[in-house]
Short mmCIF file of C-alpha atoms in Angstrom, two decimals:
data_model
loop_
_atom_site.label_atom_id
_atom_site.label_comp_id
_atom_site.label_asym_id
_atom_site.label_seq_id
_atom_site.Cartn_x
_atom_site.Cartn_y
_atom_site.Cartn_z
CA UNK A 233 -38.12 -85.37 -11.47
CA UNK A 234 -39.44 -84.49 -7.70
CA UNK A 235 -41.83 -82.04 -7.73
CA UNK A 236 -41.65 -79.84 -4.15
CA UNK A 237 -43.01 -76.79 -3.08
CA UNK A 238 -41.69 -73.83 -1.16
CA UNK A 239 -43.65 -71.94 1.22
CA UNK A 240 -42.27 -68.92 2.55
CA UNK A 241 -43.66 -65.03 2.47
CA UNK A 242 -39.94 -63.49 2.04
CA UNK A 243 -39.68 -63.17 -1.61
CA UNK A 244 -36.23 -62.68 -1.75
CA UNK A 245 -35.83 -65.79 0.34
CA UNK A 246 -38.08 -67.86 -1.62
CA UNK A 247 -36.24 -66.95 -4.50
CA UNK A 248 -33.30 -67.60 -3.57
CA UNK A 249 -34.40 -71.52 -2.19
CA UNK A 250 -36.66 -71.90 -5.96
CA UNK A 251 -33.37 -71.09 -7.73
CA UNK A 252 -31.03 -73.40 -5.92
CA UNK A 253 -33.68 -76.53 -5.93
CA UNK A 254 -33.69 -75.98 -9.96
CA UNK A 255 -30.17 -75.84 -10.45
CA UNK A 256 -30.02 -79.16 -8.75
CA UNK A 257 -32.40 -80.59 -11.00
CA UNK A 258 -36.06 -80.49 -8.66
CA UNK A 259 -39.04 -79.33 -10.06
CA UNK A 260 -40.06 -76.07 -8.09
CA UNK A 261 -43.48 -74.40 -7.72
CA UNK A 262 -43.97 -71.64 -4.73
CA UNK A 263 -46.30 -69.73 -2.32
CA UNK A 264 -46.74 -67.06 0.31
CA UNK A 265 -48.82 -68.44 2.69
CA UNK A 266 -50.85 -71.61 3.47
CA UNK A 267 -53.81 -70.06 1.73
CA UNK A 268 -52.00 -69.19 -1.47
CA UNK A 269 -50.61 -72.91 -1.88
CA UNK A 270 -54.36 -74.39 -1.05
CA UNK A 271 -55.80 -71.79 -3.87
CA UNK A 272 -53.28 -72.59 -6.21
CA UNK A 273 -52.08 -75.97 -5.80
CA UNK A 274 -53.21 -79.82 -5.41
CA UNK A 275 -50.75 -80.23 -1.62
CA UNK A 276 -51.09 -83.49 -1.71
CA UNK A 277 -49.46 -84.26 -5.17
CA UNK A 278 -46.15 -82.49 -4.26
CA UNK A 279 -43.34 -85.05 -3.29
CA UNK A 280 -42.24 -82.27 -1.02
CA UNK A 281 -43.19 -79.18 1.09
CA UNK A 282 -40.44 -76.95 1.63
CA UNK A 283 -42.33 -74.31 4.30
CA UNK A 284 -41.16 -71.85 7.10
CA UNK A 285 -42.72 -72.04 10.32
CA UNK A 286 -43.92 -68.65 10.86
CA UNK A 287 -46.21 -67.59 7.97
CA UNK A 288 -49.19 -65.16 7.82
CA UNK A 289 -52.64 -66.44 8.58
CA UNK A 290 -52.07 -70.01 9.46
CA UNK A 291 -48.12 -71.69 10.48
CA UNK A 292 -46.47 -73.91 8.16
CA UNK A 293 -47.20 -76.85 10.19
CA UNK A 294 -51.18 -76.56 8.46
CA UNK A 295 -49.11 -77.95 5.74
CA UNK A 296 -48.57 -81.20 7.30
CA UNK A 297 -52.54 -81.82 7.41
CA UNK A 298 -52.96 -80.47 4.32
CA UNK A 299 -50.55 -82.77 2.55
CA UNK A 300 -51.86 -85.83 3.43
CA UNK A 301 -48.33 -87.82 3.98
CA UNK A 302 -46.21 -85.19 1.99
CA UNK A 303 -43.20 -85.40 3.93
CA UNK A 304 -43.30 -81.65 5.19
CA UNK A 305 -39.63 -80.04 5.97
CA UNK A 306 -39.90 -76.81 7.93
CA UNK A 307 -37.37 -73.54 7.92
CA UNK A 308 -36.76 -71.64 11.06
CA UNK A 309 -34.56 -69.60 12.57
CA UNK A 310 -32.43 -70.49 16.01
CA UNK A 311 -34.34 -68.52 18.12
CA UNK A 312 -37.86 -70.59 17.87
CA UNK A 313 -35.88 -74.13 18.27
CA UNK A 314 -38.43 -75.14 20.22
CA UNK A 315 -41.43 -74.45 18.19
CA UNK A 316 -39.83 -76.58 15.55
CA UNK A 317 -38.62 -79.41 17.24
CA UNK A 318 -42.63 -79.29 18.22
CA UNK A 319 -43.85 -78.62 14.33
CA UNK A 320 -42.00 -82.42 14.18
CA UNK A 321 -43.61 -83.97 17.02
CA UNK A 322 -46.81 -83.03 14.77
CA UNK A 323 -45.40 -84.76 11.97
CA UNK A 324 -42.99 -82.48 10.19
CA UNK A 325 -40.01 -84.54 8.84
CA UNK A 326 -37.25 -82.88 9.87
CA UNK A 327 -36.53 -78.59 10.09
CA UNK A 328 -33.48 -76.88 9.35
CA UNK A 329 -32.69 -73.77 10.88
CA UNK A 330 -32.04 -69.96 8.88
CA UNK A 331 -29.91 -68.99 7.91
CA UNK A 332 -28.89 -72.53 6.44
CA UNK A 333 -26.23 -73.22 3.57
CA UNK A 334 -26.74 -74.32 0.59
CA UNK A 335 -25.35 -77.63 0.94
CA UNK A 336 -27.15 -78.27 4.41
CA UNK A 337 -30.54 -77.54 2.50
CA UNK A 338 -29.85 -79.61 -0.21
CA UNK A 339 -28.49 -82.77 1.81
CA UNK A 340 -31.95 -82.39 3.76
CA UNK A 341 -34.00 -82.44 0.72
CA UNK A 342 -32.14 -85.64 -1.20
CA UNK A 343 -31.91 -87.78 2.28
CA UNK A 344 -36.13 -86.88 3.20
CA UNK A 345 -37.15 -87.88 -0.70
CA UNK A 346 -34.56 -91.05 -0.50
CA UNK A 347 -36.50 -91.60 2.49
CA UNK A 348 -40.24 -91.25 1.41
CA UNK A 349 -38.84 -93.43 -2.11
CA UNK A 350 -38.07 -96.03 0.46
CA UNK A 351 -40.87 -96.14 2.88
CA UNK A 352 -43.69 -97.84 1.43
CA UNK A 353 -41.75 -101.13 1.13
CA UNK A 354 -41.08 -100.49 5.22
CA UNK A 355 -42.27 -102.88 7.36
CA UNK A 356 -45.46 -101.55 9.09
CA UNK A 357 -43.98 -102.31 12.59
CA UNK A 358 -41.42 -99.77 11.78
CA UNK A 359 -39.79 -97.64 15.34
CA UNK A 360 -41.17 -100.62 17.61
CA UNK A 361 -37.51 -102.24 17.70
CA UNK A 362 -38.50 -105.81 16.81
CA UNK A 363 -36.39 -107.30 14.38
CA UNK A 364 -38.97 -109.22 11.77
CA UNK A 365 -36.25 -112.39 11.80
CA UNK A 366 -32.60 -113.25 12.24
CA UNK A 367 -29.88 -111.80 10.77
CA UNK A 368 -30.81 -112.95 7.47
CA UNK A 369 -33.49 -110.79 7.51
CA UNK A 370 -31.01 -107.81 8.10
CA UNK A 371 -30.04 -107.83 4.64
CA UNK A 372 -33.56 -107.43 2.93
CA UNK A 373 -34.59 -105.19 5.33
CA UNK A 374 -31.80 -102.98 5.28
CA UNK A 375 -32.36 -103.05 1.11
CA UNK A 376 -36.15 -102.04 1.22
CA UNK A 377 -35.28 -99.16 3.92
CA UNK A 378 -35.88 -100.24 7.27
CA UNK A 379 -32.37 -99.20 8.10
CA UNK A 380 -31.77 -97.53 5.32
CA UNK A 381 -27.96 -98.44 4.38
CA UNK A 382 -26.64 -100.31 1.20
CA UNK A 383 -24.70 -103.03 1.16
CA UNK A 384 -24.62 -106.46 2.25
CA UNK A 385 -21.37 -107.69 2.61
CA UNK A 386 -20.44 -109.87 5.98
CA UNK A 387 -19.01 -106.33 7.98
CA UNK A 388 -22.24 -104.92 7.05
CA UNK A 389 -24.46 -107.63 8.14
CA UNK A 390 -22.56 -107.75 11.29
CA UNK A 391 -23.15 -104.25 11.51
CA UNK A 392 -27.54 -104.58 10.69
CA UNK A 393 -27.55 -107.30 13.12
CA UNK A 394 -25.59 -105.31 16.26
CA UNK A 395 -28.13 -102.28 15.46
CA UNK A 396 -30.67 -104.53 15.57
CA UNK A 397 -30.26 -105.81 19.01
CA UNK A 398 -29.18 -101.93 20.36
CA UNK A 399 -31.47 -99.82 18.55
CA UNK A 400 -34.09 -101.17 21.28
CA UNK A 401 -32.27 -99.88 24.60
CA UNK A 402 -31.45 -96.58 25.50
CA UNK A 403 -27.82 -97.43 25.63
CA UNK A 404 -25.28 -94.72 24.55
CA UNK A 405 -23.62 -95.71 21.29
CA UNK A 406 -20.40 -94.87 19.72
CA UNK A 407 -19.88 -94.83 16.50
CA UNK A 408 -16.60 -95.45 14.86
CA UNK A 409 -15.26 -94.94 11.04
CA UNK A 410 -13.55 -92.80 9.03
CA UNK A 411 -14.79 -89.69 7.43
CA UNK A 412 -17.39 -90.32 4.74
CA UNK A 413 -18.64 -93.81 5.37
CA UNK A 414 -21.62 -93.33 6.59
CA UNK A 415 -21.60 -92.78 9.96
CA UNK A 416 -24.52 -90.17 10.50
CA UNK A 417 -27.08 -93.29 8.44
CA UNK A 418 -26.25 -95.80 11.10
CA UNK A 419 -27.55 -93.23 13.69
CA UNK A 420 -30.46 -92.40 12.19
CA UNK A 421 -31.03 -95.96 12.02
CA UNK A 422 -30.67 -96.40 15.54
CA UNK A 423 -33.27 -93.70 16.07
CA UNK A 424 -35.72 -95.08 13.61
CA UNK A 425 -36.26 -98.29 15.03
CA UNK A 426 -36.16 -97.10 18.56
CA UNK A 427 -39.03 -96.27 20.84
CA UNK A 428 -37.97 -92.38 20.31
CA UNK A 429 -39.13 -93.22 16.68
CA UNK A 430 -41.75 -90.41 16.73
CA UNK A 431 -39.28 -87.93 18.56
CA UNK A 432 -36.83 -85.36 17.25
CA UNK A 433 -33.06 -86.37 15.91
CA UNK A 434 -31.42 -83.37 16.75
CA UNK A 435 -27.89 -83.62 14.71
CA UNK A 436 -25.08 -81.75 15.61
CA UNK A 437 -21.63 -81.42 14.02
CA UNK A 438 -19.13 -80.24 16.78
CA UNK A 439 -16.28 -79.59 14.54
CA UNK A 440 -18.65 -77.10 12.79
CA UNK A 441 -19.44 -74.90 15.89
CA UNK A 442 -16.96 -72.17 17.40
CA UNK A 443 -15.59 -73.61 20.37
CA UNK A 444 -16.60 -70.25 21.59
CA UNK A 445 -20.24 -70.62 20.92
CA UNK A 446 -20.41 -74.58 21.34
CA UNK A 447 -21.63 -74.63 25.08
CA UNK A 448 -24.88 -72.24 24.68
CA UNK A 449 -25.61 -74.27 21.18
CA UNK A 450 -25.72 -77.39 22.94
CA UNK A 451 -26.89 -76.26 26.68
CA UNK A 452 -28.38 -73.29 25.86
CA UNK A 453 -27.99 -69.78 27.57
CA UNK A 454 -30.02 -67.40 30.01
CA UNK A 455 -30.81 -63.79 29.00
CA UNK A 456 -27.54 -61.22 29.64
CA UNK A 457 -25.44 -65.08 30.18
CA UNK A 458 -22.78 -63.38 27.97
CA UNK A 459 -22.42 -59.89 25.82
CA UNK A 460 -24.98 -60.49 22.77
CA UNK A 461 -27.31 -62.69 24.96
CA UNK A 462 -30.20 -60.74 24.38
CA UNK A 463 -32.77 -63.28 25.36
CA UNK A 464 -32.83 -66.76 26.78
CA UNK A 465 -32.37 -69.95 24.30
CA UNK A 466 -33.30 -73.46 24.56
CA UNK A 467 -29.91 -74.97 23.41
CA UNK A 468 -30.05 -78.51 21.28
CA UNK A 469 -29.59 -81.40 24.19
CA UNK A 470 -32.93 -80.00 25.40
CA UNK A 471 -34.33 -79.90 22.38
CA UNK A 472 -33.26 -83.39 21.82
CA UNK A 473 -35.41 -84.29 24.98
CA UNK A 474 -37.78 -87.12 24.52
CA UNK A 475 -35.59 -88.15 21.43
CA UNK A 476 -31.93 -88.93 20.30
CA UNK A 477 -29.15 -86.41 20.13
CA UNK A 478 -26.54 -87.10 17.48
CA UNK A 479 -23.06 -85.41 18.30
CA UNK A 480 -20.79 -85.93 15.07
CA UNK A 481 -16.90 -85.57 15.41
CA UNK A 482 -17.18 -85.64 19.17
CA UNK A 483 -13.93 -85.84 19.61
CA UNK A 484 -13.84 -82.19 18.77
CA UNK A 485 -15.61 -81.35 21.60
CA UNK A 486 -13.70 -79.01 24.27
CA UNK A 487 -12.88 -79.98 27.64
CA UNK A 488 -15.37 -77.70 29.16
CA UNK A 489 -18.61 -78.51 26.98
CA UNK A 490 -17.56 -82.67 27.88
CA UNK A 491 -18.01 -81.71 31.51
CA UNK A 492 -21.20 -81.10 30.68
CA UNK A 493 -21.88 -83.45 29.18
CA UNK A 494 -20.88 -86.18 31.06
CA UNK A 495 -23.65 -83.91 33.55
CA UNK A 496 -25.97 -84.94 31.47
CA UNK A 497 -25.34 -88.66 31.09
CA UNK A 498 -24.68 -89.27 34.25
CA UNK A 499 -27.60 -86.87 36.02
CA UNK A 500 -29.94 -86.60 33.31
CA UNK A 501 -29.83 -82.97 33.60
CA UNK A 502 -28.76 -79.64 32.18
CA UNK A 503 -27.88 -75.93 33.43
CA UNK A 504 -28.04 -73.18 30.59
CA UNK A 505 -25.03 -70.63 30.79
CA UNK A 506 -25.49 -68.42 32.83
CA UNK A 507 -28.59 -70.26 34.88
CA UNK A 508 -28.28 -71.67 38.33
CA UNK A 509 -31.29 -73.40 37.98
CA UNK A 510 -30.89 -77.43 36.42
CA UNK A 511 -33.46 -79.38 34.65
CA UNK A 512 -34.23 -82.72 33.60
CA UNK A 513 -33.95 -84.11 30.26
CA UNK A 514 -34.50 -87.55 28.97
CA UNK A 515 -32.01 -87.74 26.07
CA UNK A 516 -30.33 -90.77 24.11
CA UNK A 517 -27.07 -90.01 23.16
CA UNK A 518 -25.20 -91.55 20.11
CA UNK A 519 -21.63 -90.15 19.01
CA UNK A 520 -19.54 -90.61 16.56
CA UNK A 521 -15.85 -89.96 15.82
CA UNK A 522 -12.84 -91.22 13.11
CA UNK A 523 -10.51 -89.98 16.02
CA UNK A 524 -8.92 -92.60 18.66
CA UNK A 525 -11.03 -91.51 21.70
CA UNK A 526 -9.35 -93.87 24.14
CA UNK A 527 -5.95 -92.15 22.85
CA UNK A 528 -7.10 -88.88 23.38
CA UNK A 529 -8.32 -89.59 27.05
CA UNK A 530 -4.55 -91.09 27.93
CA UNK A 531 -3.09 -87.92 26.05
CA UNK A 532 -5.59 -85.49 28.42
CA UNK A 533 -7.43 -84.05 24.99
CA UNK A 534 -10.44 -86.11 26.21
CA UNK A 535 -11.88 -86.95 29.60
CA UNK A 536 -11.47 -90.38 30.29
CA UNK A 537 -14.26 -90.59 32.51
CA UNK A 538 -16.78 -89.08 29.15
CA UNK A 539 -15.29 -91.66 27.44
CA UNK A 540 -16.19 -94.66 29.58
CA UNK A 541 -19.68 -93.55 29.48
CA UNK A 542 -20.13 -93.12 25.88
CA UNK A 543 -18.00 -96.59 24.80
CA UNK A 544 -20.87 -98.52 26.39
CA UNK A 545 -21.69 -100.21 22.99
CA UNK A 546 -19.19 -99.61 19.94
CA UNK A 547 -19.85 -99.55 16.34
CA UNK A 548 -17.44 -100.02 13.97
CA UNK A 549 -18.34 -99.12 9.80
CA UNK A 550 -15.77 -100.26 7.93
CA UNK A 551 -14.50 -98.10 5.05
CA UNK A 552 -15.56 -98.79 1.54
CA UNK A 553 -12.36 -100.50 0.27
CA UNK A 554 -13.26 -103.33 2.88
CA UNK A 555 -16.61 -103.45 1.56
CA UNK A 556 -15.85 -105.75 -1.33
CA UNK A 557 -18.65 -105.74 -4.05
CA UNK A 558 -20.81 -103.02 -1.92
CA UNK A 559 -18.75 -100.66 -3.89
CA UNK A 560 -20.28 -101.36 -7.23
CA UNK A 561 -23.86 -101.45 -5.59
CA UNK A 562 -23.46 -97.90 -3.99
CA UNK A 563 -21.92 -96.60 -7.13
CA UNK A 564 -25.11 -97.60 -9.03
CA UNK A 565 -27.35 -96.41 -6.38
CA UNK A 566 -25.49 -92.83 -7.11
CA UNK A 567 -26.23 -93.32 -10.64
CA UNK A 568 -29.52 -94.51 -10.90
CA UNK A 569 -30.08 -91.51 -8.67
CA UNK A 570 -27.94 -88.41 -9.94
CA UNK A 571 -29.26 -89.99 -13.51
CA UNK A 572 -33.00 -89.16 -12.35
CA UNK A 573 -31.97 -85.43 -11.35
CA UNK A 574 -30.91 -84.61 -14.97
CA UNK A 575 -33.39 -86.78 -16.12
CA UNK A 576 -31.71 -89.32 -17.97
CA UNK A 577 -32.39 -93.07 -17.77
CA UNK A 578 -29.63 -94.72 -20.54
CA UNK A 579 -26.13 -93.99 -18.04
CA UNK A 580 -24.73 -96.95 -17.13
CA UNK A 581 -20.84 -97.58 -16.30
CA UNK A 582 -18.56 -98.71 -18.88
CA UNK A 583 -15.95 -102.32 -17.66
CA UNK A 584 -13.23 -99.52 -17.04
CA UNK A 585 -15.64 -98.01 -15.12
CA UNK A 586 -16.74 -100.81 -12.83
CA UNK A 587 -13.28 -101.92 -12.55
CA UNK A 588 -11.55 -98.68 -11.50
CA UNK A 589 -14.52 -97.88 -8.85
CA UNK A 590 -14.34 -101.79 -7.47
CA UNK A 591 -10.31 -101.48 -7.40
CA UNK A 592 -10.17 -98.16 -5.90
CA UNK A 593 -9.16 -97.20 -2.72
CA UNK A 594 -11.62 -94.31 -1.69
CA UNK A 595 -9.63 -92.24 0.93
CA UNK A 596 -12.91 -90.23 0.99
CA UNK A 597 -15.30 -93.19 1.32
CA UNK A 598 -18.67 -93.04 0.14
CA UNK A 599 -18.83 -88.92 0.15
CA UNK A 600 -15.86 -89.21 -2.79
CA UNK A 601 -18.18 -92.00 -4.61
CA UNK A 602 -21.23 -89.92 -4.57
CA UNK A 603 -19.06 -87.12 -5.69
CA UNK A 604 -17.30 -89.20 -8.36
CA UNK A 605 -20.57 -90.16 -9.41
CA UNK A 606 -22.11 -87.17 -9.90
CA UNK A 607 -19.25 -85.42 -11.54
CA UNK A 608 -19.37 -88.13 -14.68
CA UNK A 609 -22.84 -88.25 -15.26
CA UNK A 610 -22.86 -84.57 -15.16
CA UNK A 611 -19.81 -84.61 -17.69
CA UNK A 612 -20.71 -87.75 -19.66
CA UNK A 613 -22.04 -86.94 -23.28
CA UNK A 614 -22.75 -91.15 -24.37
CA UNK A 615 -24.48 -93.77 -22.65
CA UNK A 616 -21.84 -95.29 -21.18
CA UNK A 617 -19.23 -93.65 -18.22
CA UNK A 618 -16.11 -94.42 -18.83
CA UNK A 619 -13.25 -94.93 -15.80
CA UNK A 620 -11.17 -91.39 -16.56
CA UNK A 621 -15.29 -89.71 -16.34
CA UNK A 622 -14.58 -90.08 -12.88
CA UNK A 623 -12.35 -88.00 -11.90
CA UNK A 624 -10.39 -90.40 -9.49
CA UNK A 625 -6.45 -91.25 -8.97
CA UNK A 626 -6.71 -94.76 -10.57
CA UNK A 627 -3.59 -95.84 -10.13
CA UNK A 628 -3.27 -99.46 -10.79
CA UNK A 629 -6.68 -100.04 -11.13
CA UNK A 630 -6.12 -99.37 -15.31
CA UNK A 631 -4.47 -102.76 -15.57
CA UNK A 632 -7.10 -104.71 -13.64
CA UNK A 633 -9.41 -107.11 -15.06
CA UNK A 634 -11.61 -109.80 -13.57
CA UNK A 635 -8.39 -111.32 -11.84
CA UNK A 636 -7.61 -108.38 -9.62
CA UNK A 637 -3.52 -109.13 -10.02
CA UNK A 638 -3.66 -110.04 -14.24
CA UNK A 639 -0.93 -107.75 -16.32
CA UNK A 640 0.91 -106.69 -12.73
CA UNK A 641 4.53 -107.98 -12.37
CA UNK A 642 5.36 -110.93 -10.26
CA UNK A 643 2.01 -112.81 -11.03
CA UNK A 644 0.74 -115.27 -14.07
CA UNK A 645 3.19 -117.58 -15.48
CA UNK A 646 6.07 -116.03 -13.52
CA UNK A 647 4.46 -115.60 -10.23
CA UNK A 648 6.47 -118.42 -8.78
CA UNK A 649 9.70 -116.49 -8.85
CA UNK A 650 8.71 -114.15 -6.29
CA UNK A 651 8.07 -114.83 -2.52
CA UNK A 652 5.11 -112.76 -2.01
CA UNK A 653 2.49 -114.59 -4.86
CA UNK A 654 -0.53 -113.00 -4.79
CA UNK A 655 -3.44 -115.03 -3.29
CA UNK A 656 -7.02 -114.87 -3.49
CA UNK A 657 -6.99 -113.10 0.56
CA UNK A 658 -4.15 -110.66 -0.92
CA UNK A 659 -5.69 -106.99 -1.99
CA UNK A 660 -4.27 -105.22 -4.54
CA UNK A 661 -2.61 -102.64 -1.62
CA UNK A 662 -0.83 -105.66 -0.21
CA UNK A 663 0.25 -106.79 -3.30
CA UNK A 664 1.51 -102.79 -4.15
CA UNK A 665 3.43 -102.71 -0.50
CA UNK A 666 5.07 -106.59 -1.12
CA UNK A 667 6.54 -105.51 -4.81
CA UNK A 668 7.67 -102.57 -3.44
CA UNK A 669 9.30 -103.97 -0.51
CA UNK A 670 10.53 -106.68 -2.46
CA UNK A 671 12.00 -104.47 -5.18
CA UNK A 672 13.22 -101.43 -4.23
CA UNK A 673 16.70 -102.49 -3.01
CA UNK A 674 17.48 -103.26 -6.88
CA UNK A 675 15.18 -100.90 -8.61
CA UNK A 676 15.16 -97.30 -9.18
CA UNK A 677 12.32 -95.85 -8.22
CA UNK A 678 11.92 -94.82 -12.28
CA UNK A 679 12.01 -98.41 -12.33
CA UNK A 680 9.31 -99.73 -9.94
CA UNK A 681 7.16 -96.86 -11.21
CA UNK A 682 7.32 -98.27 -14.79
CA UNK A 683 6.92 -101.84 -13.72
CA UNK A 684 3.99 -101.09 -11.59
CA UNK A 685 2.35 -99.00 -14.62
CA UNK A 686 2.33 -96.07 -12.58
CA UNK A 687 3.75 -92.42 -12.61
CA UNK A 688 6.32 -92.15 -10.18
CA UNK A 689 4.47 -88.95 -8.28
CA UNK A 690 1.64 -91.90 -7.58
CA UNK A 691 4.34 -94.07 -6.68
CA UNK A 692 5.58 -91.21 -4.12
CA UNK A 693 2.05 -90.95 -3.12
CA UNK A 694 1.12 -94.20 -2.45
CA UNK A 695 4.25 -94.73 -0.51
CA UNK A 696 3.49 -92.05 1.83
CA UNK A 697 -0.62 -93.39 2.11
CA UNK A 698 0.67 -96.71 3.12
CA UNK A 699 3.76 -95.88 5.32
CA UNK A 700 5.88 -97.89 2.93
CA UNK A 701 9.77 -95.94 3.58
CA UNK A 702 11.95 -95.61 0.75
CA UNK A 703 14.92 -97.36 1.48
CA UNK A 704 18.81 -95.56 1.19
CA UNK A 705 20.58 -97.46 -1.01
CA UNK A 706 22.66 -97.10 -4.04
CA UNK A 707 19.90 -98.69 -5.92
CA UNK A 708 17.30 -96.01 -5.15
CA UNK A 709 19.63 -93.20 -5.37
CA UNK A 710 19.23 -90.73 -8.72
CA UNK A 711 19.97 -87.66 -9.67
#
């Protein structure tokens, strides 16, 4: 169980931070100040430090001496941005700003210990950019956390070899995927083997920001700028400078705050709200989106001329039900981890299990696997998790075996009747969409429901997923 330790001289928030770490299954001990945690406790041996900036006697970024490569994560609040993008250029991890939300704080502490479980197997040439070998060597590396994403099937080697050869540059990158697969690793990849390496990653979420405050969080704003401006603020991009800003969702971004940002790209500068004064910055910019950028810019919801400048190199992830066997690889990667926060080592998944997760279709990517995951092994009482431990819609995936079409009508002995035999390149989708097509002009939809093994509200469901139309006819009619 990780053992990390909280720094911070508000009681009430320390508390509060002590409780939540221990309901999520992390060993917790605590202290005031630097002093109190060097009287009290061996820094060093912590897998964690959990400190605020601003502490009496001596700043939380003593802690990063003191614990001798503990990975040090440091709490402060908006208004001393800068101070803690500096606490990281000293060697601080990463910091997360107050007030934070519970979920923020706890993705932050699982992704920095994932990361320290990783990095002694790291190459030692790690943030130069040179790639150790070809793209053979993508795979291993990418499996002992050089670019820290699992999975090696032939999308996702693509995908280690293309940020191999652009992590180097200072190219803008867009990255493309739908919700939940990952997109946010592949840019911190990007940054870590970059020369901005040793720099800040400054993430930002546009979809999470008001579009009324989205401006002065990325540009910043100048004293009396706008009612409530009661002092001057560094906003993100400049706090990004030297290093890599990360806009996620960017196609949430309004038309005003892409202005300028294409000043930025294009200039290398930015003017706070309310400041007629510009300055230089020397960002990287990576985005990502799951929207249709290039659709937006024809439709006016995005300016065409912000797009051209961010599509100079494209990355595509491909969602986890193209990912073949990856699936079963992530899932135990969840398990082996969620099993180590409640501190059991005997989970494993039952052949339901494996089958349901590898037949799946995961709408909700790799976010609803680590969810899935963490709900059975939370809820499992045996050794084994079975398939309904999950929690997922499995739909066909119950009649599965090794052959991914065996029990399923139209296949086996009588396959040759129908004109859409399953193949070996057919997925189990296809397959669902051909039957349907194929049937539905004589069946009920009672009937296709039944012969698919499925309830006919998943049949209804699936047929709206996949665009499939229910056809008019006096065969689909009931009453």
């Amino acid at each position: 169980m990780p053992h990390i330790l909280i720094v911070e001289d508000e009681t009430i928030i320390r508390s509060a931070l002590r409780r939540l770490l221990e309901r999520n299954q992390y060993q917790v001990s605590e202290a005031g100040s630097v002093q109190e945690a060097q009287e009290r406790f061996s820094i060093a041996t912590f897998d964690l430090i959990v400190s605020d900036l601003r502490l009496p006697g001596a700043p939380g970024t003593e802690l990063i001496k003191l614990g001798q490569g503990t990975p040090v994560l440091i709490m402060t609040s908006y208004a001393s941005l800068r101070s803690a993008v500096d606490s990281m250029k000293m060697g601080a991890v990463d910091y997360i700003a107050k007030p934070f939300d519970h979920d923020e704080m706890l993705q932050a502490v699982a992704r920095i210990l994932r990361d320290r479980q990783n990095a002694p197997a790291a190459p030692a040439e790690r943030g130069n950019g040179k790639s150790a070998g070809g793209d053979k060597a993508a795979a291993s590396n990418a499996a002992n956390g050089e670019i820290g994403i699992i999975g090696s099937c032939p999308p996702m080697q693509d995908l280690y070899s293309k940020i191999r050869k652009v992590a180097p540059t200072d190219s803008n990158v867009l990255i493309q995927g739908e919700s939940g697969t990952g997109k946010e690793l592949v840019a911190r990849a990007l940054h870590n083997l970059s020369r901005r390496a040793k720099a800040p990653m400054i993430s930002v979420n546009c979809a999470a920001i008001p579009e009324t405050l989205i401006e002065s969080e990325l540009f910043g704003h100048e004293k009396g700028a706008f009612t409530g401006a009661s002092a001057g603020r560094a906003g993100l991009v400049e706090a990004a400078d030297g290093g890599t800003l990360f806009l996620d969702e960017i196609g949430e971004l309004p038309l005003e705050a892409q202005a300028r940002l294409l000043r930025v790209l294009q200039e290398g500068e930015i003017r706070r709200v309310g400041s007629v004064q510009s300055q230089k910055v020397d960002v990287r910019l990576i985005a990502a989106t799951h929207r249709d950028l290039k659709n937006l810019a024809k439709v006016g919801q995005f300016r065409e001329d912000l797009y051209y400048r961010l599509h100079v190199i494209a990355l595509k992830l491909p969602a986890l039900r193209e990912r073949g066997a990856d699936v079963n690889e992530i899932a135990n990667a969840f398990l082996a981890r969620q099993s180590a926060r409640v501190g059991r080592n005997d989970l494993r998944f039952a052949h339901d299990a494996e089958q349901a997760i590898r037949h799946y279709s995961w709408p909700g990517n790799v976010r609803e696997l680590e969810n899935a995951v963490e709900r059975a092994v939370i809820l499992c009482e045996s050794p084994e998790i079975s398939a309904d431990l999950l929690g997922i819609d499995i739909e066909l995936s119950d009649l599965v075996d090794d052959d991914p079409f065996a029990g399923l009508p139209g296949t086996g002995s009588n396959a040759s009747n129908t004109s859409h035999e399953p193949t070996e390149d057919l997925s189990l989708e296809d397959y669902f969409q051909h039957f349907v097509l194929e049937h539905q002009d004589h069946m009920t939809e009672t009937e296709l429901a039944r012969k698919l093994g499925v309830s006919r509200k998943c049949l209804w469901e699936r047929r709206q997923r996949l665009g499939i139309p229910r056809r008019k006819s006096g065969a689909t009619s009931e009453s």
